[in-house]
Short mmCIF file of C-alpha atoms in Angstrom, two decimals:
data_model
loop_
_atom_site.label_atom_id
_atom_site.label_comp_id
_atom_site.label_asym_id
_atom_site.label_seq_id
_atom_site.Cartn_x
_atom_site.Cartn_y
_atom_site.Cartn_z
CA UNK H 5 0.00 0.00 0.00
CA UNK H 6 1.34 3.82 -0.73
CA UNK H 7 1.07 4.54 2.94
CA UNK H 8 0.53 1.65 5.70
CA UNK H 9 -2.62 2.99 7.54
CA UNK H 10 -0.23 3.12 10.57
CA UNK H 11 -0.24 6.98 9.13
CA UNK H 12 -2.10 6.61 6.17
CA UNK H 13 -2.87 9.14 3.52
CA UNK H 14 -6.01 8.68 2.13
CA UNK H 15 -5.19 8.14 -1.15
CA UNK H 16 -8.08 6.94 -3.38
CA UNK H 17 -5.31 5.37 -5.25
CA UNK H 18 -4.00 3.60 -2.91
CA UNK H 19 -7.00 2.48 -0.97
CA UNK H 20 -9.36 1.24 -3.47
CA UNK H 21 -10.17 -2.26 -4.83
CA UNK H 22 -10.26 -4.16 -8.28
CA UNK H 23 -11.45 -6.92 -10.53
CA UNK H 24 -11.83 -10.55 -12.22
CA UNK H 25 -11.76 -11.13 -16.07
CA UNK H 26 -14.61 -11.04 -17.98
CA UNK H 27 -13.92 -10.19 -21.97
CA UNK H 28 -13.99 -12.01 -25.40
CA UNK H 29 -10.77 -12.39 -27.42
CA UNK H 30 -13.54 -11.75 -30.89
CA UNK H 31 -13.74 -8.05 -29.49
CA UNK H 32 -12.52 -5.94 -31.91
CA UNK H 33 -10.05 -3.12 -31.41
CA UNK H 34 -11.90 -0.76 -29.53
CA UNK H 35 -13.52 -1.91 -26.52
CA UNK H 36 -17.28 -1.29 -26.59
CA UNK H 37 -18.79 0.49 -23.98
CA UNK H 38 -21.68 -2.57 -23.51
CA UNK H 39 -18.25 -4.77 -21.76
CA UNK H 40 -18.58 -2.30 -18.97
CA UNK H 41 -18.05 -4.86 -15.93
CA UNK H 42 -21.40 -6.08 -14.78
CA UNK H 43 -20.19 -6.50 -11.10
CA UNK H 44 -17.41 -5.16 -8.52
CA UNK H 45 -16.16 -8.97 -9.14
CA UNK H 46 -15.57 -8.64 -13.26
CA UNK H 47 -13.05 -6.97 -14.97
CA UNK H 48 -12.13 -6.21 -18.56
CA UNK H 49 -8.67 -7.00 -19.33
CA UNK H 50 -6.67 -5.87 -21.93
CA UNK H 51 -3.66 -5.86 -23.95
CA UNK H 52 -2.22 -3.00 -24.54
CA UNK H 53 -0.34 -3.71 -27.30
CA UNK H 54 -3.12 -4.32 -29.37
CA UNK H 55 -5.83 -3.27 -27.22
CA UNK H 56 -7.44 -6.71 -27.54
CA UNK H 57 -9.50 -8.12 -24.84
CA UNK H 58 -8.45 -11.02 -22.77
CA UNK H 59 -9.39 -14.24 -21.14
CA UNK H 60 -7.67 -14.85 -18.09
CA UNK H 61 -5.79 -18.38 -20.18
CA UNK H 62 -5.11 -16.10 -22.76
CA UNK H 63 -3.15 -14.09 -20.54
CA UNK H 64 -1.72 -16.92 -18.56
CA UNK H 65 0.03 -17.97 -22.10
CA UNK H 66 1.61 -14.43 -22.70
CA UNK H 67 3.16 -14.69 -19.83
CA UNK H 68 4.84 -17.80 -20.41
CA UNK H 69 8.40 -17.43 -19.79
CA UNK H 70 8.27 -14.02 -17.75
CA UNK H 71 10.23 -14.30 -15.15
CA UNK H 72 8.27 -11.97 -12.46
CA UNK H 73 4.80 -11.02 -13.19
CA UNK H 74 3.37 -8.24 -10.86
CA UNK H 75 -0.47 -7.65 -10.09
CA UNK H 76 -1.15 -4.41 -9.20
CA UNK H 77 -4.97 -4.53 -6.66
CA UNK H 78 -6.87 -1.74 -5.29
CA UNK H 79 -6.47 -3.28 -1.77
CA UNK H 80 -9.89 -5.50 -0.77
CA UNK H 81 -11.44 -5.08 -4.11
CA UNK H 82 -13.36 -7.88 -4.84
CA UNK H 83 -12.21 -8.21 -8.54
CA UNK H 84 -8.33 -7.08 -7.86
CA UNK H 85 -8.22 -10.35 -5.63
CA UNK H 86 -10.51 -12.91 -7.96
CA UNK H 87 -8.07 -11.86 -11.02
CA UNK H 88 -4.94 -12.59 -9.10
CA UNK H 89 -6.39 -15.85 -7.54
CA UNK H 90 -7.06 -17.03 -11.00
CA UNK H 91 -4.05 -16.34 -12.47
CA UNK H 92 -2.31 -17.64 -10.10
CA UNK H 93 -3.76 -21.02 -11.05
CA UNK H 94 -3.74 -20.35 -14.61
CA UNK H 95 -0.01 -19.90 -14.23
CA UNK H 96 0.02 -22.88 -12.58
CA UNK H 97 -1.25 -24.92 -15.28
CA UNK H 98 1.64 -24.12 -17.36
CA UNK H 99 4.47 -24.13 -14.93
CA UNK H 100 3.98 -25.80 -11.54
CA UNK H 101 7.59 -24.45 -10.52
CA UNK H 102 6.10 -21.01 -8.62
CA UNK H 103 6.39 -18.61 -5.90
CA UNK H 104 4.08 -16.12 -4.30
CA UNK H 105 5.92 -13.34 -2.93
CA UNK H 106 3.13 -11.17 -1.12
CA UNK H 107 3.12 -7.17 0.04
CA UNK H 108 0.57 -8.30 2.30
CA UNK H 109 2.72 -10.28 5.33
CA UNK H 110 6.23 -8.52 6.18
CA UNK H 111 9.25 -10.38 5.82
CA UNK H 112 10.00 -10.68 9.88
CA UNK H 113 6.71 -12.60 9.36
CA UNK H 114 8.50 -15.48 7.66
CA UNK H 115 8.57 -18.04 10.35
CA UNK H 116 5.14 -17.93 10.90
CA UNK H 117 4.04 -18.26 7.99
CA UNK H 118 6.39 -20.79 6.75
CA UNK H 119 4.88 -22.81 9.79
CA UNK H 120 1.24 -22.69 8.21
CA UNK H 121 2.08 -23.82 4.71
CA UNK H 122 3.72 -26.42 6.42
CA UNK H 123 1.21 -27.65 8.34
CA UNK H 124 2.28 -26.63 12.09
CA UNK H 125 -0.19 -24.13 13.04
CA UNK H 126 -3.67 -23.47 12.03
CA UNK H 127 -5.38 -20.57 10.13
CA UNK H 128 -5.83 -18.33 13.24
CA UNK H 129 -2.95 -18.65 14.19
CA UNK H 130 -0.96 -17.90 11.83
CA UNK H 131 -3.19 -14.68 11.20
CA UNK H 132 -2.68 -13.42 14.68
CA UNK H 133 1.08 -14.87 14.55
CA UNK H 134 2.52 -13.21 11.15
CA UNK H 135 -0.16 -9.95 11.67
CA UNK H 136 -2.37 -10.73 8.91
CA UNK H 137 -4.08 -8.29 7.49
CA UNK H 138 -7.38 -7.21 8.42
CA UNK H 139 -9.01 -8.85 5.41
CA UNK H 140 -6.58 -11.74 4.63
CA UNK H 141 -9.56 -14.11 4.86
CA UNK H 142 -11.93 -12.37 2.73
CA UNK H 143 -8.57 -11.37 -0.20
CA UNK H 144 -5.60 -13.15 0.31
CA UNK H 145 -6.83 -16.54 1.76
CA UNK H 146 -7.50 -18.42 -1.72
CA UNK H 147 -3.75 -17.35 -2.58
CA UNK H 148 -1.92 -18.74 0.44
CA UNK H 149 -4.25 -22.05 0.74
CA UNK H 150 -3.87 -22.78 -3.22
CA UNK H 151 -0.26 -22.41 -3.00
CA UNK H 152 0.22 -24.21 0.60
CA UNK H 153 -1.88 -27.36 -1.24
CA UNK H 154 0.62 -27.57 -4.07
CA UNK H 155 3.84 -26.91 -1.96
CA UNK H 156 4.08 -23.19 -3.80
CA UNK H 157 6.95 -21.37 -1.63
CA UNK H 158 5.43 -17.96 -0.27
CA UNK H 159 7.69 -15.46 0.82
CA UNK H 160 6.54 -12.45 3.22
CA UNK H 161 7.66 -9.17 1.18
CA UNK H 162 6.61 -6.32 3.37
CA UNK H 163 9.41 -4.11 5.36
CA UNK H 164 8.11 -4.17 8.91
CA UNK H 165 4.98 -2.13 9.67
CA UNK H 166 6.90 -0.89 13.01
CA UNK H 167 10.05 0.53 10.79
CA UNK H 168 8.09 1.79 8.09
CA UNK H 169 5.46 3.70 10.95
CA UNK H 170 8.95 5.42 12.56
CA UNK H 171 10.29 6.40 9.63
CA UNK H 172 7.29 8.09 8.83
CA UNK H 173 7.31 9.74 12.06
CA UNK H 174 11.22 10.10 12.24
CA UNK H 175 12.54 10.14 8.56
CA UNK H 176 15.10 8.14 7.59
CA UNK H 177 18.27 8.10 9.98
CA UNK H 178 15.81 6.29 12.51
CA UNK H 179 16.84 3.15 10.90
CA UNK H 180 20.21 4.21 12.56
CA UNK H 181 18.56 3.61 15.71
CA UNK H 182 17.88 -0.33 14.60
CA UNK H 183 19.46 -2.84 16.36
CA UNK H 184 22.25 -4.92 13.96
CA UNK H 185 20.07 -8.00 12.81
CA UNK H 186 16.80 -6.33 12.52
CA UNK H 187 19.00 -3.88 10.05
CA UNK H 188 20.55 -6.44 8.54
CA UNK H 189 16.97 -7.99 7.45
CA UNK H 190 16.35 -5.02 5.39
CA UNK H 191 17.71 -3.75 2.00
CA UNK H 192 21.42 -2.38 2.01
CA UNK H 193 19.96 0.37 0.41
CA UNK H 194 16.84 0.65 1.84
CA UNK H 195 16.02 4.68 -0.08
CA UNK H 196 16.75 3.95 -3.58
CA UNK H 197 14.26 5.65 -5.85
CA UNK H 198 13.81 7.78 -9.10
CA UNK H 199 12.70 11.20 -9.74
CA UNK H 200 9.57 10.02 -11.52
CA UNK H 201 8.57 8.29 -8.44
CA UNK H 202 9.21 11.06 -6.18
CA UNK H 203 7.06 13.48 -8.20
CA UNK H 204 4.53 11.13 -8.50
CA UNK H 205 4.04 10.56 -4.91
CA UNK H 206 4.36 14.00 -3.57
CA UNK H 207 1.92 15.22 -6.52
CA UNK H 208 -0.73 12.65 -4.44
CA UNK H 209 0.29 13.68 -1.40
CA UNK H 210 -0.26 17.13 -1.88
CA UNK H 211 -3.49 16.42 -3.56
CA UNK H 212 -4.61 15.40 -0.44
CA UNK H 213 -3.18 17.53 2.52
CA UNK H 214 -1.28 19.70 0.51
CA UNK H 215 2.70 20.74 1.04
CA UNK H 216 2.86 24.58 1.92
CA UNK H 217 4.28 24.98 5.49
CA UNK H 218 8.03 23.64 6.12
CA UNK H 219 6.69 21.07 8.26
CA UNK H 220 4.34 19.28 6.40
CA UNK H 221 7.09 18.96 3.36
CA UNK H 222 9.14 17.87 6.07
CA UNK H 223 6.39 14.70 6.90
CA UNK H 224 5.49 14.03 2.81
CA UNK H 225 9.18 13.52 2.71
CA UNK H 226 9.29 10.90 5.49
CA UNK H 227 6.79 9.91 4.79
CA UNK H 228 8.02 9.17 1.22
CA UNK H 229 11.15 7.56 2.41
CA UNK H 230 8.65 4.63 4.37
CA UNK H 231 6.94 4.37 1.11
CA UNK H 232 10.56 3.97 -0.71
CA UNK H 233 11.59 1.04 2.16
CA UNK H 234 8.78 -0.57 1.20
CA UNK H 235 9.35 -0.67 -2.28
CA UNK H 236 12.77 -1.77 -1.77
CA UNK H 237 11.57 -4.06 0.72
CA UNK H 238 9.69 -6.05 -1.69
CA UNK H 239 12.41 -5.81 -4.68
CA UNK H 240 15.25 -7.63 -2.53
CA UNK H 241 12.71 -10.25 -1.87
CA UNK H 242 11.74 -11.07 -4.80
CA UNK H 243 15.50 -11.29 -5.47
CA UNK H 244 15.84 -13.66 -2.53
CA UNK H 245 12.70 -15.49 -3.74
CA UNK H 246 15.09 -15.57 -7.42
CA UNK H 247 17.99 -16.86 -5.74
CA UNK H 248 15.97 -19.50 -3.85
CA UNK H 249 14.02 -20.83 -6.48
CA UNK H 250 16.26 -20.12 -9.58
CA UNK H 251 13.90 -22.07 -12.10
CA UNK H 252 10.82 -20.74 -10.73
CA UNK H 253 8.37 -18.07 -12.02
CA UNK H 254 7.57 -15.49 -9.12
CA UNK H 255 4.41 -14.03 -8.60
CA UNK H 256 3.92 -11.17 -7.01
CA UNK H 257 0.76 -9.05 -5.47
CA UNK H 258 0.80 -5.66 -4.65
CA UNK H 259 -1.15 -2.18 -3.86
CA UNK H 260 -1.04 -0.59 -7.40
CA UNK H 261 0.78 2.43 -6.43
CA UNK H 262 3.66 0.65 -5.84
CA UNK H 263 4.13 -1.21 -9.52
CA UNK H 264 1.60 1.05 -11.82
CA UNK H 265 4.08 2.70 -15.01
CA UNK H 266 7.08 0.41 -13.70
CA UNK H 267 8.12 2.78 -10.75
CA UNK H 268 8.30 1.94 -7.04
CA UNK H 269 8.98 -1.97 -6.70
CA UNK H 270 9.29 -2.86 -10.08
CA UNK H 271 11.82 0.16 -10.90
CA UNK H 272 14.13 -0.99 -7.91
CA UNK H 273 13.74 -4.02 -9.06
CA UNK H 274 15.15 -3.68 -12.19
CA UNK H 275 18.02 -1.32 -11.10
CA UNK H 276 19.06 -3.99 -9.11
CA UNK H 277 18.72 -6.75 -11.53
CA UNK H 278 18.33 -5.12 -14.95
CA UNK H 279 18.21 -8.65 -16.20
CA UNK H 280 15.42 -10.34 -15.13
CA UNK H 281 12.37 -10.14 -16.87
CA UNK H 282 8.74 -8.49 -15.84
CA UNK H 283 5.48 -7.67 -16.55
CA UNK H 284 2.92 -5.59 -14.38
CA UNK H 285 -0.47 -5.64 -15.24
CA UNK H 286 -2.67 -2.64 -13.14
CA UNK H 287 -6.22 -2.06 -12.50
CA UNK H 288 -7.85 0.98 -13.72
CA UNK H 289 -11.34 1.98 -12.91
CA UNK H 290 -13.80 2.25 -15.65
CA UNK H 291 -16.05 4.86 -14.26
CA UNK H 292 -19.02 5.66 -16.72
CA UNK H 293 -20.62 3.02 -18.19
CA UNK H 294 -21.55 5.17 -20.96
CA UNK H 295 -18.00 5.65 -22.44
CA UNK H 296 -15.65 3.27 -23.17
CA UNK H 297 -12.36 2.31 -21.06
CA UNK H 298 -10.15 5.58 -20.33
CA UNK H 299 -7.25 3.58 -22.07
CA UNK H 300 -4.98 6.70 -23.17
CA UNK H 301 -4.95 8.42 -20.11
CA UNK H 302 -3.65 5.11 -18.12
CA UNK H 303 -1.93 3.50 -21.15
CA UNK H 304 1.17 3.46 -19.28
CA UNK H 305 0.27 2.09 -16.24
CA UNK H 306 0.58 -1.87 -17.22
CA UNK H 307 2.01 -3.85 -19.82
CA UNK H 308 -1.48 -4.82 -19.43
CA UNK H 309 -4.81 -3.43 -17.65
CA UNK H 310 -8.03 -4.50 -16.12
CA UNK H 311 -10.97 -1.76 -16.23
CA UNK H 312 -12.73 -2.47 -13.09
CA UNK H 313 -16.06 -0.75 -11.64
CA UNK H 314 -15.44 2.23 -9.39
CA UNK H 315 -15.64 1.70 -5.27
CA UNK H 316 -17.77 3.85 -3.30
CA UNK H 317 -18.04 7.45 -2.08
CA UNK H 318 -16.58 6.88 1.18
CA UNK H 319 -18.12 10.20 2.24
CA UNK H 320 -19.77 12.77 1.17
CA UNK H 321 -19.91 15.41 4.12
CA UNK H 322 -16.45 17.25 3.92
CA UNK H 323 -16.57 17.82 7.40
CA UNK H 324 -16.68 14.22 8.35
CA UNK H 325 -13.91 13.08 5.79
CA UNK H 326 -11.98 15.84 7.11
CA UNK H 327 -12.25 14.40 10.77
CA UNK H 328 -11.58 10.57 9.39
CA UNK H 329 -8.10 12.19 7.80
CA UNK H 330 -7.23 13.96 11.22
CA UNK H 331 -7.92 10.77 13.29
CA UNK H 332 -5.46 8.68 10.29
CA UNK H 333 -2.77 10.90 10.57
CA UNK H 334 -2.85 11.85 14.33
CA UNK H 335 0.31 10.30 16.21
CA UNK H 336 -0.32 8.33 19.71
CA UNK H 337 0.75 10.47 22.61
CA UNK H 338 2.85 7.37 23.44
CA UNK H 339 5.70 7.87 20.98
CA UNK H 340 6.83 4.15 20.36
CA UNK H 341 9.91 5.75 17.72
CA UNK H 342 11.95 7.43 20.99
#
């Protein structure tokens, strides 16, 4: 996610959900405006290479061969999660040798979830254990239990919620503060970005709380450099997950902000291993019904996209999304950082 909601932005493009495939390869070039998806569980994906429609096999075999194939979601979006679950199997089909490497458990998380795959602890635990999220049963269940039935590795990718909160609070020399093997765990270069990225996330920011006074630059920046561990975070690990399982295709899940026009993980990624192949498919929400898919204006989002329906208003008095942003950003008078 851009922000863990241990000081969370509200970012509607960050906090949103997504889709499952619905779409006829006979489409022709143009998507009409009648596949608008019927439900918050369809999806129309496309190529956008050719701007052809997609079935989720169809997919599957252009993907053959990739060597890391990231899913952007809109996190607890119905069709974000039914799309990854059945790629994930469609993958499958073709190449058994797999890994899931997931933004959703962090990687001090590891043990305990390498005990549930492997049969030593049950469900609950493990969610109270390796600090599930809040949804992991509704979203991210069908993931972990198809690939702990077929012996899939799954490798916790998330920097730890507890680092990335201080930093946020702190800025980056609190990882200074970090004891040796709890620094060790995380990337060498933990603040590795681009300039794209940078703009891109303060332009959100901003659009939200907006960057005037010296001290609220001074939080989107550390705020920015907890967003830029976890991106790092979850490139090394996928690296790890590379070295462990050299023959393997990885997939990986992911909050959209964090893969969408190949910046955030996937650009660390590939500075650190300009080698290795990947594709990123993103969601984008199809909002009218009436027109058909924006597909310029997010064209570079994704190697390939799914048009999803929109999510909710989540409000519409100002004054009471104003107090829900307060309460989201307001720190604990217990500082846990010092």
């Amino acid at each position: 996610m851009i922000l863990s909601n241990l000081f969370a932005v509200p970012l509607v493009l960050l906090t949103l959900l997504i889709a499952t495939i619905s779409g006829c390869a006979t489409m022709h070039r143009d998507v009409p405006k009648e596949s608008f998806p019927a439900t918050q569980y369809d999806a129309v994906l496309l190529q956008l290479s050719s701007r052809q429609p997609l079935n989720i096999d169809e997919l599957a075999s252009k993907l053959e061969g990739i060597d890391v194939v990231i899913v952007g979601e809109y996190h607890g979006h119905h069709a974000s999660h039914l799309l990854q679950s059945s790629l994930q199997a469609a993958l499958y089909r073709q190449n058994p040798k797999q890994v899931l490497t997931m933004e959703q458990f962090e990687l001090e998380s590891q043990l305990e979830l390498n005990r549930y795959t492997e049969g030593e602890s049950g469900e609950s635990e493990m969610i109270e254990d390796a600090a599930a999220w809040d949804n992991y049963r509704a979203s991210y269940r069908p993931l972990v239990e198809f690939a702990r039935t077929r012996d899939i590795p799954v490798l916790a990718a998330n920097a730890p919620a507890d680092i990335v909160r201080c930093i946020g609070q702190k800025g980056p020399d609190y990882l200074d503060t970090l004891d040796e093997e709890r620094r060790r765990r995380l990337p060498q270069k933990p603040f590795v970005d681009t300039p794209a990225y940078e703009e891109k996330f303060i332009a959100a920011v901003s659009s939200s709380h907006g960057a005037g006074d010296p001290s609220t630059k001074e939080r989107i920046q550390n705020i920015y450099h907890a967003q830029l561990l976890r991106d790092n975070t979850m490139a090394m690990r996928i690296l790890d997950a590379r070295r462990a399982y050299p023959d393997h295709q990885i997939l990986h899940v992911t909050g959209t902000f964090h893969s969408e026009e190949r910046l955030g993980t996937v650009a660390m990624l590939e500075s650190r291993a300009p080698e290795i192949s990947v594709t990123v498919i993103s969601p984008v929400f199809w909002r009218d019904p009436q027109s058909p898919p924006p597909i310029e204006e997010h064209r570079l989002h994704g190697d390939f996209l799914y048009f999803i329906q929109p999510l909710p208003v989540e409000f519409r008095d100002p004054e009471r999304k104003r107090a829900a942003t307060n309460a989201r950003f307001s720190q604990s008078t217990l500082d846990p950082c010092n």
